[in-house]
PDB file of C-alpha atoms in Angstrom:
ATOM      1  CA  MET A  18     229.654-158.056  64.721  1.00 90.00           C
ATOM      2  CA  LYS A  19     227.030-155.441  64.909  1.00 89.00           C
ATOM      3  CA  PRO A  20     224.038-155.537  62.428  1.00 86.00           C
ATOM      4  CA  LEU A  21     224.808-153.978  59.053  1.00 89.00           C
ATOM      5  CA  LYS A  22     222.681-151.277  57.450  1.00 88.00           C
ATOM      6  CA  LEU A  23     221.771-152.989  54.155  1.00 84.00           C
ATOM      7  CA  PRO A  24     221.421-151.211  50.876  1.00 89.00           C
ATOM      8  CA  CYS A  25     218.424-153.378  50.016  1.00 92.00           C
ATOM      9  CA  TYR A  26     214.823-152.691  50.970  1.00 91.00           C
ATOM     10  CA  CYS A  27     213.918-156.358  51.162  1.00 90.00           C
ATOM     11  CA  GLY A  28     216.980-157.129  53.339  1.00 91.00           C
ATOM     12  CA  SER A  29     216.356-154.203  55.649  1.00 91.00           C
ATOM     13  CA  ILE A  30     212.659-155.184  56.141  1.00 91.00           C
ATOM     14  CA  ARG A  31     213.654-158.816  56.797  1.00 93.00           C
ATOM     15  CA  GLN A  32     216.145-157.707  59.346  1.00 93.00           C
ATOM     16  CA  ALA A  33     213.573-155.690  61.183  1.00 92.00           C
ATOM     17  CA  SER A  34     211.066-158.567  60.904  1.00 94.00           C
ATOM     18  CA  ARG A  35     213.615-160.949  62.479  1.00 95.00           C
ATOM     19  CA  VAL A  36     214.247-158.579  65.367  1.00 95.00           C
ATOM     20  CA  VAL A  37     210.511-158.092  65.986  1.00 96.00           C
ATOM     21  CA  THR A  38     209.738-161.806  65.750  1.00 97.00           C
ATOM     22  CA  GLN A  39     212.490-162.671  68.174  1.00 97.00           C
ATOM     23  CA  MET A  40     211.278-160.108  70.615  1.00 97.00           C
ATOM     24  CA  TYR A  41     207.638-161.451  70.429  1.00 98.00           C
ATOM     25  CA  ASP A  42     208.787-165.070  70.555  1.00 98.00           C
ATOM     26  CA  LYS A  43     210.706-164.384  73.732  1.00 98.00           C
ATOM     27  CA  ALA A  44     207.718-162.688  75.385  1.00 98.00           C
ATOM     28  CA  LEU A  45     205.398-165.494  74.365  1.00 98.00           C
ATOM     29  CA  LYS A  46     207.763-168.244  75.396  1.00 98.00           C
ATOM     30  CA  PRO A  47     206.049-169.050  78.802  1.00 97.00           C
ATOM     31  CA  SER A  48     202.900-169.941  76.768  1.00 97.00           C
ATOM     32  CA  GLY A  49     204.658-172.280  74.405  1.00 97.00           C
ATOM     33  CA  VAL A  50     203.239-170.237  71.473  1.00 97.00           C
ATOM     34  CA  LYS A  51     205.447-168.648  68.774  1.00 97.00           C
ATOM     35  CA  ILE A  52     204.299-165.314  67.233  1.00 97.00           C
ATOM     36  CA  THR A  53     203.513-167.087  63.932  1.00 95.00           C
ATOM     37  CA  GLN A  54     201.298-169.519  65.700  1.00 97.00           C
ATOM     38  CA  PHE A  55     199.733-166.803  67.779  1.00 98.00           C
ATOM     39  CA  GLY A  56     198.676-164.916  64.691  1.00 97.00           C
ATOM     40  CA  ILE A  57     196.877-168.006  63.252  1.00 98.00           C
ATOM     41  CA  LEU A  58     195.185-168.781  66.577  1.00 98.00           C
ATOM     42  CA  ARG A  59     193.994-165.267  66.862  1.00 98.00           C
ATOM     43  CA  LEU A  60     192.781-165.185  63.259  1.00 98.00           C
ATOM     44  CA  LEU A  61     190.750-168.426  63.948  1.00 98.00           C
ATOM     45  CA  LYS A  62     189.384-166.931  67.183  1.00 98.00           C
ATOM     46  CA  TYR A  63     187.739-164.158  65.246  1.00 97.00           C
ATOM     47  CA  PHE A  64     187.165-165.988  61.980  1.00 98.00           C
ATOM     48  CA  PRO A  65     186.425-169.680  62.800  1.00 97.00           C
ATOM     49  CA  GLY A  66     186.051-172.026  59.872  1.00 97.00           C
ATOM     50  CA  LEU A  67     188.499-170.420  57.502  1.00 97.00           C
ATOM     51  CA  THR A  68     190.116-172.646  54.925  1.00 95.00           C
ATOM     52  CA  THR A  69     193.860-172.932  54.453  1.00 94.00           C
ATOM     53  CA  GLY A  70     193.560-170.771  51.329  1.00 93.00           C
ATOM     54  CA  GLU A  71     191.561-168.065  53.055  1.00 95.00           C
ATOM     55  CA  MET A  72     194.095-168.030  55.917  1.00 96.00           C
ATOM     56  CA  ALA A  73     197.052-167.762  53.515  1.00 95.00           C
ATOM     57  CA  GLU A  74     195.335-164.913  51.686  1.00 93.00           C
ATOM     58  CA  ALA A  75     194.445-163.032  54.902  1.00 94.00           C
ATOM     59  CA  LEU A  76     198.021-163.419  56.341  1.00 95.00           C
ATOM     60  CA  VAL A  77     199.664-162.955  52.942  1.00 93.00           C
ATOM     61  CA  MET A  78     201.523-166.163  53.566  1.00 93.00           C
ATOM     62  CA  ASP A  79     202.647-168.818  51.215  1.00 92.00           C
ATOM     63  CA  SER A  80     200.236-171.762  51.582  1.00 89.00           C
ATOM     64  CA  THR A  81     203.113-174.310  51.895  1.00 92.00           C
ATOM     65  CA  THR A  82     204.584-172.457  54.834  1.00 92.00           C
ATOM     66  CA  LEU A  83     201.170-172.048  56.380  1.00 95.00           C
ATOM     67  CA  THR A  84     200.378-175.730  55.955  1.00 94.00           C
ATOM     68  CA  ARG A  85     203.605-176.605  57.861  1.00 95.00           C
ATOM     69  CA  THR A  86     202.671-174.295  60.646  1.00 96.00           C
ATOM     70  CA  LEU A  87     199.062-175.525  60.791  1.00 97.00           C
ATOM     71  CA  LYS A  88     200.388-179.125  61.138  1.00 97.00           C
ATOM     72  CA  ILE A  89     202.488-178.065  64.143  1.00 96.00           C
ATOM     73  CA  ILE A  90     199.534-176.312  65.683  1.00 97.00           C
ATOM     74  CA  GLN A  91     197.191-179.226  64.924  1.00 98.00           C
ATOM     75  CA  ASP A  92     199.672-181.741  66.439  1.00 98.00           C
ATOM     76  CA  SER A  93     199.656-179.646  69.529  1.00 97.00           C
ATOM     77  CA  LYS A  94     195.914-180.078  69.626  1.00 98.00           C
ATOM     78  CA  TRP A  95     195.193-176.298  69.397  1.00 98.00           C
ATOM     79  CA  ILE A  96     193.251-176.439  66.200  1.00 98.00           C
ATOM     80  CA  GLU A  97     191.161-179.012  64.338  1.00 97.00           C
ATOM     81  CA  SER A  98     189.886-179.157  60.823  1.00 95.00           C
ATOM     82  CA  THR A  99     186.709-180.355  59.248  1.00 94.00           C
ATOM     83  CA  PRO A 100     186.296-181.274  55.603  1.00 91.00           C
ATOM     84  CA  GLY A 101     184.738-178.934  53.179  1.00 85.00           C
ATOM     85  CA  GLU A 102     182.536-179.522  50.154  1.00 85.00           C
ATOM     86  CA  ASP A 103     185.635-180.513  48.254  1.00 83.00           C
ATOM     87  CA  ARG A 104     187.367-183.352  50.215  1.00 78.00           C
ATOM     88  CA  ARG A 105     190.701-181.528  49.770  1.00 82.00           C
ATOM     89  CA  GLU A 106     189.331-178.403  51.432  1.00 88.00           C
ATOM     90  CA  ARG A 107     189.752-178.141  55.215  1.00 92.00           C
ATOM     91  CA  HIS A 108     187.963-175.649  57.550  1.00 96.00           C
ATOM     92  CA  TRP A 109     189.967-174.816  60.660  1.00 97.00           C
ATOM     93  CA  SER A 110     188.810-173.826  64.176  1.00 98.00           C
ATOM     94  CA  LEU A 111     190.301-173.629  67.642  1.00 98.00           C
ATOM     95  CA  THR A 112     189.962-176.454  70.016  1.00 98.00           C
ATOM     96  CA  ASP A 113     189.177-175.921  73.767  1.00 98.00           C
ATOM     97  CA  GLU A 114     192.968-176.425  74.279  1.00 98.00           C
ATOM     98  CA  GLY A 115     193.711-173.823  71.594  1.00 98.00           C
ATOM     99  CA  ARG A 116     191.364-171.294  73.166  1.00 98.00           C
ATOM    100  CA  ALA A 117     193.082-171.844  76.578  1.00 97.00           C
ATOM    101  CA  ARG A 118     196.535-171.506  75.040  1.00 97.00           C
ATOM    102  CA  LEU A 119     195.551-168.322  73.344  1.00 98.00           C
ATOM    103  CA  GLN A 120     194.018-166.928  76.495  1.00 98.00           C
ATOM    104  CA  GLU A 121     197.315-167.681  78.252  1.00 98.00           C
ATOM    105  CA  ALA A 122     199.276-166.054  75.397  1.00 98.00           C
ATOM    106  CA  GLU A 123     197.265-162.887  74.954  1.00 98.00           C
ATOM    107  CA  PRO A 124     198.556-161.077  78.090  1.00 98.00           C
ATOM    108  CA  LEU A 125     202.081-161.929  77.124  1.00 98.00           C
ATOM    109  CA  TRP A 126     201.400-160.514  73.592  1.00 98.00           C
ATOM    110  CA  LYS A 127     200.023-157.337  75.108  1.00 98.00           C
ATOM    111  CA  ASN A 128     203.189-157.039  77.148  1.00 97.00           C
ATOM    112  CA  ALA A 129     205.217-157.473  74.023  1.00 97.00           C
ATOM    113  CA  GLN A 130     203.209-154.766  72.345  1.00 96.00           C
ATOM    114  CA  LYS A 131     203.947-152.414  75.288  1.00 96.00           C
ATOM    115  CA  GLU A 132     207.630-153.309  75.155  1.00 95.00           C
ATOM    116  CA  PHE A 133     207.728-152.696  71.429  1.00 95.00           C
ATOM    117  CA  THR A 134     206.016-149.325  71.877  1.00 95.00           C
ATOM    118  CA  ALA A 135     208.467-148.293  74.555  1.00 95.00           C
ATOM    119  CA  MET A 136     211.466-149.397  72.571  1.00 93.00           C
ATOM    120  CA  MET A 137     210.097-147.421  69.485  1.00 92.00           C
ATOM    121  CA  ASN A 138     208.919-144.385  71.508  1.00 93.00           C
ATOM    122  CA  ASP A 139     210.505-141.914  68.936  1.00 94.00           C
ATOM    123  CA  VAL A 140     208.784-143.665  65.973  1.00 92.00           C
ATOM    124  CA  ASP A 141     205.252-143.023  64.686  1.00 92.00           C
ATOM    125  CA  LEU A 142     203.995-146.568  64.992  1.00 91.00           C
ATOM    126  CA  ASP A 143     200.621-145.741  63.632  1.00 92.00           C
ATOM    127  CA  GLY A 144     202.288-144.244  60.549  1.00 92.00           C
ATOM    128  CA  LEU A 145     204.626-147.261  60.299  1.00 90.00           C
ATOM    129  CA  THR A 146     201.726-149.599  60.500  1.00 91.00           C
ATOM    130  CA  ARG A 147     199.916-147.705  57.749  1.00 93.00           C
ATOM    131  CA  THR A 148     203.007-147.694  55.564  1.00 90.00           C
ATOM    132  CA  VAL A 149     203.555-151.382  56.030  1.00 90.00           C
ATOM    133  CA  PHE A 150     199.856-152.197  55.279  1.00 90.00           C
ATOM    134  CA  GLN A 151     200.050-149.958  52.128  1.00 91.00           C
ATOM    135  CA  LEU A 152     202.966-152.047  50.968  1.00 88.00           C
ATOM    136  CA  VAL A 153     200.992-155.254  51.618  1.00 88.00           C
ATOM    137  CA  GLN A 154     197.981-153.837  49.727  1.00 88.00           C
ATOM    138  CA  LYS A 155     199.967-152.659  46.800  1.00 85.00           C
ATOM    139  CA  SER A 156     201.849-155.932  46.489  1.00 82.00           C
ATOM    140  CA  THR A 157     198.571-157.971  46.598  1.00 78.00           C
ATOM    141  CA  GLU A 158     196.861-155.638  44.157  1.00 78.00           C
ATOM    142  CA  ALA A 159     199.708-156.021  41.781  1.00 72.00           C
ATOM    143  CA  ALA A 160     199.578-159.772  42.045  1.00 67.00           C
ATOM    144  CA  VAL A 161     195.839-159.887  40.899  1.00 59.00           C
ATOM    145  CA  PRO A 162     195.570-160.582  37.190  1.00 58.00           C
TER     146      PRO A 162
END
């Protein structure tokens, strides 16, 4: 069966997200890193020491989902945590293995970016990115009390 054009904004965006996720996961497979993990590793590369809550906010991700993903990455020894002032708070950073794994994954990610750009050659990707980010901003602004 071919994909269906859904009459639902959410369903359509989720379909597109799954297609893009599958494409990036396939490209990253030789590194052993999934695109969800790659995003977290990259975030910690540029912002070491973030708490789980800060990462969840930056990635606009449910903290329960993020915690599950962090555990997988931590079990792989790619990240480590140190306690914060509050003993429940954890600050996350890359390990040497995590930096090496990210360095291995980055060229694969760049190739996926090029593949996506080629596949979407008739789409204004800068405009698409701006539109998607506007959606994220509006939804997070609406959530603020």
